[in-house]
CSV table of C-alpha atoms and ligand atoms in Angstrom, one decimal:
chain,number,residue,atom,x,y,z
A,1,UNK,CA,14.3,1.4,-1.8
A,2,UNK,CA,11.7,-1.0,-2.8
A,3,UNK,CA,8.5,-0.2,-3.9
A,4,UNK,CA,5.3,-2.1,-2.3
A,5,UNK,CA,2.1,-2.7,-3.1
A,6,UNK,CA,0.2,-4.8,-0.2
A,7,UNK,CA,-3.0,-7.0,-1.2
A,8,UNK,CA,-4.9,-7.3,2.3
A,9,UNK,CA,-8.1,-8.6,2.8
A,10,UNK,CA,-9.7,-12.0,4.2
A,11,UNK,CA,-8.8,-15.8,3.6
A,12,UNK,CA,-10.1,-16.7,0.4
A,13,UNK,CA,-10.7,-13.5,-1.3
A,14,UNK,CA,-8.7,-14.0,-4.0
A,15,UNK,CA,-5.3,-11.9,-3.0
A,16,UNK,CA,-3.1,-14.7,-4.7
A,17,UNK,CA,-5.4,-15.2,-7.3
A,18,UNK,CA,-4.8,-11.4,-8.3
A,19,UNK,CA,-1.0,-11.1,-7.5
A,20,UNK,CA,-0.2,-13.6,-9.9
A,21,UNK,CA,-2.2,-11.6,-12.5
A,22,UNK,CA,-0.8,-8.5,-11.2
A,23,UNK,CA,2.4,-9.2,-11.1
A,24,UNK,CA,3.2,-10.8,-14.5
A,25,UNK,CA,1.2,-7.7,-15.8
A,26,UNK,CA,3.4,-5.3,-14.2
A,27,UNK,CA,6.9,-7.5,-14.0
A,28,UNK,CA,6.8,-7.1,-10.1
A,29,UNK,CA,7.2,-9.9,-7.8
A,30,UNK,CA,4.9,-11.8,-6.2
A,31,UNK,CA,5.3,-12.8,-2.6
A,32,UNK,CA,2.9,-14.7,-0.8
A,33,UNK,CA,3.6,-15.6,2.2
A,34,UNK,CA,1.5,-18.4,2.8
A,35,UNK,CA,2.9,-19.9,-0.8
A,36,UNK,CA,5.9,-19.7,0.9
A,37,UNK,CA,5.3,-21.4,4.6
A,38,UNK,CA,3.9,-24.3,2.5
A,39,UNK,CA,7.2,-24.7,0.6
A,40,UNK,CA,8.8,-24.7,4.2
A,41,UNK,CA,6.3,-27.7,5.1
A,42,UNK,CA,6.5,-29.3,2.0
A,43,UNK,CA,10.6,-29.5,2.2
A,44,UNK,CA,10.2,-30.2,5.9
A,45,UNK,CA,12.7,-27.3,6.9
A,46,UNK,CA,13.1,-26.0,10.3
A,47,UNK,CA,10.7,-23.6,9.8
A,48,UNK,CA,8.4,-25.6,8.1
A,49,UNK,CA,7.9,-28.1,11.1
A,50,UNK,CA,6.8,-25.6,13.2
A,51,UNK,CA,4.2,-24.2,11.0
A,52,UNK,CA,2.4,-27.8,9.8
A,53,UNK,CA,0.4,-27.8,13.0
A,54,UNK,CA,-0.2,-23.7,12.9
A,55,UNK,CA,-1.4,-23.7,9.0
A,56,UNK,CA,-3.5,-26.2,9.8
A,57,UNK,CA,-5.4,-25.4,12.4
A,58,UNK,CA,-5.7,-21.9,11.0
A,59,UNK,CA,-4.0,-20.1,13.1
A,60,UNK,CA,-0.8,-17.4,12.5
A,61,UNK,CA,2.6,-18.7,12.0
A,62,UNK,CA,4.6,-16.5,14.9
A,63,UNK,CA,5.6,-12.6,14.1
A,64,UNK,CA,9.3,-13.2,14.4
A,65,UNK,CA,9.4,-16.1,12.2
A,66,UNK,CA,7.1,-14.6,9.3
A,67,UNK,CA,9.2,-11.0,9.2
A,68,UNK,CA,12.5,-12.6,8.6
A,69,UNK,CA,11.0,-15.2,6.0
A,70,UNK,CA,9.8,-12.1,4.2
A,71,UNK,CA,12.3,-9.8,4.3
A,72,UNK,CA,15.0,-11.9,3.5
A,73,UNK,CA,12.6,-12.6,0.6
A,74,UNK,CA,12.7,-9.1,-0.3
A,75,UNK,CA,15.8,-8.8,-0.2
A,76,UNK,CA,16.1,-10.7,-3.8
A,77,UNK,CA,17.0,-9.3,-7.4
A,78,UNK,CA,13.5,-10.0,-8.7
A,79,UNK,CA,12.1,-7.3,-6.5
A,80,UNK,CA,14.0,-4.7,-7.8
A,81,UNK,CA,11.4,-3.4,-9.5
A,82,UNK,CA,9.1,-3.2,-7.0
A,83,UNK,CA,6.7,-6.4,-5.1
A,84,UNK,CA,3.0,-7.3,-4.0
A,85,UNK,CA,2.9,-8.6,-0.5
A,86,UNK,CA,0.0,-11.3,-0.9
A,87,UNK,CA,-1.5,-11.8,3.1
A,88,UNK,CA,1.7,-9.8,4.9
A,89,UNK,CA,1.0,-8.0,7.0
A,90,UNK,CA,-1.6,-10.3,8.8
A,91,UNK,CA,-0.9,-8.0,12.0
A,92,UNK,CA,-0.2,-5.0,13.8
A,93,UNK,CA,3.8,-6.1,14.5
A,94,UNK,CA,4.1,-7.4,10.9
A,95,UNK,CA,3.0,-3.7,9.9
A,96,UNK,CA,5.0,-2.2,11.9
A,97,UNK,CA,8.2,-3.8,10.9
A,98,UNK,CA,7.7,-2.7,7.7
A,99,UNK,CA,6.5,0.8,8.3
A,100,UNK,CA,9.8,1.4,10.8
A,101,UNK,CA,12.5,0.0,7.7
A,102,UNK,CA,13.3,2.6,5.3
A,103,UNK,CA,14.5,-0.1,2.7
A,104,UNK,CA,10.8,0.1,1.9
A,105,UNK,CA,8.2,2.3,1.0
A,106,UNK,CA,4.7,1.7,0.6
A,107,UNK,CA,3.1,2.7,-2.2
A,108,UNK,CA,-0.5,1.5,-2.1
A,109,UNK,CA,-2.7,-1.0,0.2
A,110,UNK,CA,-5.7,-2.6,-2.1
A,111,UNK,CA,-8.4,-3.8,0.3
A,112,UNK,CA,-10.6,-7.2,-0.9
A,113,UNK,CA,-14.0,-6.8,0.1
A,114,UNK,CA,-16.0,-10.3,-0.2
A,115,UNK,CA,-19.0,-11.5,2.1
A,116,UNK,CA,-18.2,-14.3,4.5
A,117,UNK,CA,-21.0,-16.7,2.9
A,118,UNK,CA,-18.4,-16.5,-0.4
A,119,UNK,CA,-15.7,-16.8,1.0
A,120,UNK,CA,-16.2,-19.6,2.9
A,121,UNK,CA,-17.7,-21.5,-0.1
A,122,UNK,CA,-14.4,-20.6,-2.4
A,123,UNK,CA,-12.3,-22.1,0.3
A,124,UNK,CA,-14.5,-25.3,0.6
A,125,UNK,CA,-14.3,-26.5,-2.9
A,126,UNK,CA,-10.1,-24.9,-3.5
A,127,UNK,CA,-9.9,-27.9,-0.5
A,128,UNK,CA,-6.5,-27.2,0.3
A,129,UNK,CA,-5.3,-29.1,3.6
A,130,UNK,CA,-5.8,-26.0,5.7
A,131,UNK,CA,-9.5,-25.6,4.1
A,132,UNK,CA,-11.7,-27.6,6.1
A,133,UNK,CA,-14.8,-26.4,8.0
A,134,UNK,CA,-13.1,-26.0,11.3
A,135,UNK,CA,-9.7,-24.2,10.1
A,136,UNK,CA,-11.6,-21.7,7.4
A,137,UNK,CA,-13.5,-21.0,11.3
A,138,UNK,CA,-10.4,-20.3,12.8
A,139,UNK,CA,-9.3,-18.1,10.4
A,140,UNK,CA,-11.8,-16.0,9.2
A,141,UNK,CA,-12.1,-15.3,13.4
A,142,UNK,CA,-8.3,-14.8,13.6
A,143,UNK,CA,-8.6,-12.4,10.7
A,144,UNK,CA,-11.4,-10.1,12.5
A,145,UNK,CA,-8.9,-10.1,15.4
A,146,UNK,CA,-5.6,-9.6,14.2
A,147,UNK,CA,-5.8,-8.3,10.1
A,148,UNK,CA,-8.9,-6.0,9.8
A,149,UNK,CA,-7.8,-3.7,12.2
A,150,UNK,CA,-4.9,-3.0,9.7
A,151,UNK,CA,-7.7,-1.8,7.2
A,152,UNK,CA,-8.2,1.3,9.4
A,153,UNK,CA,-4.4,1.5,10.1
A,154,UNK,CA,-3.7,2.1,6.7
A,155,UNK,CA,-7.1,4.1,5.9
A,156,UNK,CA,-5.6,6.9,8.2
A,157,UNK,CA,-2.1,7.1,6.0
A,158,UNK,CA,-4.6,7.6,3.0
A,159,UNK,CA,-3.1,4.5,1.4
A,160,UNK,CA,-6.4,2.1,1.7
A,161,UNK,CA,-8.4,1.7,-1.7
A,162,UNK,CA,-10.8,-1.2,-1.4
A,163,UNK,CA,-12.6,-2.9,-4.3
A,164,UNK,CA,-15.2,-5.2,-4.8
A,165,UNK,CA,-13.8,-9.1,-5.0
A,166,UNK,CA,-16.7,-10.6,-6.1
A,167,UNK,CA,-17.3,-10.8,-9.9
A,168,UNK,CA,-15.1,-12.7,-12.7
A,169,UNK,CA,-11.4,-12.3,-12.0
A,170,UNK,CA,-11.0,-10.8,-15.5
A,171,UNK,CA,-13.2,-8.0,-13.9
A,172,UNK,CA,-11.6,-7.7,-10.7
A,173,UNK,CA,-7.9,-7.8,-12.1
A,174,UNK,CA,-8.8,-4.7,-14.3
A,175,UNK,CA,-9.9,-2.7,-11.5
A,176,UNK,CA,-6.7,-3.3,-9.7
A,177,UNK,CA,-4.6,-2.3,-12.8
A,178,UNK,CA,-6.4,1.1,-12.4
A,179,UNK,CA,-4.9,1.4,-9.3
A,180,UNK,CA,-1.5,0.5,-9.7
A,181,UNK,CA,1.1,3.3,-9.6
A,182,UNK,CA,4.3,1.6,-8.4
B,1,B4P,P1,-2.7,-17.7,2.3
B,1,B4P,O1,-1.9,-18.6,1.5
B,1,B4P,O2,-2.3,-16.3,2.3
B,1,B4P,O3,-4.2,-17.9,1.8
B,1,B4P,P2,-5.6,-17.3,1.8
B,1,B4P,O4,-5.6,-16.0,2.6
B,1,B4P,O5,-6.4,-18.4,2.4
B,1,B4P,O6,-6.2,-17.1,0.3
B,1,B4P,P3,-6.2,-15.9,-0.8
B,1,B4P,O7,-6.9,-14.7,-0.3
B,1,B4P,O8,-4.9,-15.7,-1.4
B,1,B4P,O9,-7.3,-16.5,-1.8
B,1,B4P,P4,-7.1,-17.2,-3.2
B,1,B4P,O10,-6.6,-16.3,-4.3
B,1,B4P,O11,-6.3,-18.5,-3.0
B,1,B4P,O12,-2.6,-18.1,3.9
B,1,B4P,C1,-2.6,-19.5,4.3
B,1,B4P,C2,-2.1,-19.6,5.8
B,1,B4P,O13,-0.7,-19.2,5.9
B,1,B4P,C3,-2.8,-18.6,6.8
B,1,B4P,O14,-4.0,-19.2,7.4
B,1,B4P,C4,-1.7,-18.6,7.9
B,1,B4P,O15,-1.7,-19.7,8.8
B,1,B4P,C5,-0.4,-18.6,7.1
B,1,B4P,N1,0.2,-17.2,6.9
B,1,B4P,C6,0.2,-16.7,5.7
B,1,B4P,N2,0.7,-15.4,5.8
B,1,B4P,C7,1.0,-15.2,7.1
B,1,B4P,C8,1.5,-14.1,7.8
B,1,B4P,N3,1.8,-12.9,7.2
B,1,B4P,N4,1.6,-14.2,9.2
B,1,B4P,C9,1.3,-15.4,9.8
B,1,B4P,N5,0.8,-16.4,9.2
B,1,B4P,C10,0.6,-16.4,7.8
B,1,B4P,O16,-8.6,-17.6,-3.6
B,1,B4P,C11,-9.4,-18.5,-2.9
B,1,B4P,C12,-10.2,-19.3,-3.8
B,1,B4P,O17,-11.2,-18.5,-4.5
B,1,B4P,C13,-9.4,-20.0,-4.9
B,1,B4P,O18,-9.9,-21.3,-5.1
B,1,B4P,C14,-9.7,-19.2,-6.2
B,1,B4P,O19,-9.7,-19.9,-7.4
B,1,B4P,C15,-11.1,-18.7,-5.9
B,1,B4P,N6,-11.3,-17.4,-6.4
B,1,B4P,C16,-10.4,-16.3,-6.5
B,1,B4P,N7,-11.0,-15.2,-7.1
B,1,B4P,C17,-12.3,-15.6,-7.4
B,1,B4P,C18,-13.4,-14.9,-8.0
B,1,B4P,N8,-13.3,-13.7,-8.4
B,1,B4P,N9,-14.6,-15.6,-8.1
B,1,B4P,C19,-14.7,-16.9,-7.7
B,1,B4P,N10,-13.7,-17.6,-7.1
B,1,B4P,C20,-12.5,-17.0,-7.0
């Protein structure tokens, strides 16, 4: 069985910037699935061709595809000791399908709470190719839609702790070691 701990919370508020923090901390694995769909663009894979167009715009790479990417990913020796899931689930389905597989068991879902003025200001000057003015639109609307609902999903299994994610990350990373009991 796997251990989880799930970093959820809008584009931009600093979930990858804390997993990689977190997880050499801890010596758990980091998986972030958007690292990941980039790698699949960058090396022009099957997979990767259809998601240039999606990350761009801003919108979600299909269900289907991103469960297999990730639990194949998961599947690896280096998560033996347990793994942050950095932006999965971004939906009801993508919870679900790891909710219903007993390989797993979620231990903890940290929440990143970060007004919308900041967030879209750390995303303008990252400047990633998906960061422009019209994608961070897109997303932080196709977050409201399809990812916050999965705040009160997991508030009801009493595994939702949110923090604040504004501050230094020095500061924010220490409040998220407090949590962690994988
Ligand atoms: P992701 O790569 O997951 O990126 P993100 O949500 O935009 O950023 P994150 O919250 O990790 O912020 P970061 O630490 O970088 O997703 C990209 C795309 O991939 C999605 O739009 C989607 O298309 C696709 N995708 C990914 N997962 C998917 C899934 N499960 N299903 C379908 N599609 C999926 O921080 C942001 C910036 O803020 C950085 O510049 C950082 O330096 C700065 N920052 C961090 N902490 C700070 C702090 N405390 N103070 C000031 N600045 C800070």
């Amino acid at each position: 069985m796997t251990n989880i701990l799930i970093f959820l919370g809008p584009p931009g508020s600093g979930k990858g910037t804390q997993a990689e923090k977190i997880s050499e901390k801890f010596q758990i694995a980091h998986i972030s699935t958007g690292v990941m769909l980039r790698d699949h663009v960058d090396r022009k894979t099957d997979l990767g061709i259809k998601a240039k167009s999606i990350l761009d715009e801003g919108s979600l790479v299909p269900d289907n595809l991103v469960i297999e990417m990730l639990k194949d990913r998961l599947d690896s020796d280096d998560c033996k000791n347990g793994a942050i899931l950095d932006g999965f689930p971004r939906t009801l389905p993508q919870a679900l399908s790891l909710e219903n597989d007993e390989k797993f068991s979620i231990k903890s879902v940290i929440f990143f709470d970060v007004n919308q003025e900041e967030l879209v200001k750390r995303m303008l000057e990252r400047g990633r190719s998906d960061d422009t003015e019209e994608s961070i639109k897109v997303r932080l609307q196709v977050y409201l839609n399809e990812t916050e609902p999965l705040v009160g999903f997991y508030s009801k299994k009493n595994l939702l702790t949110e923090i604040n994610a504004l501050g230094s990350v020095d500061d924010i990373s220490s409040s998220i070691s407090e949590l962690i009991n994988l």
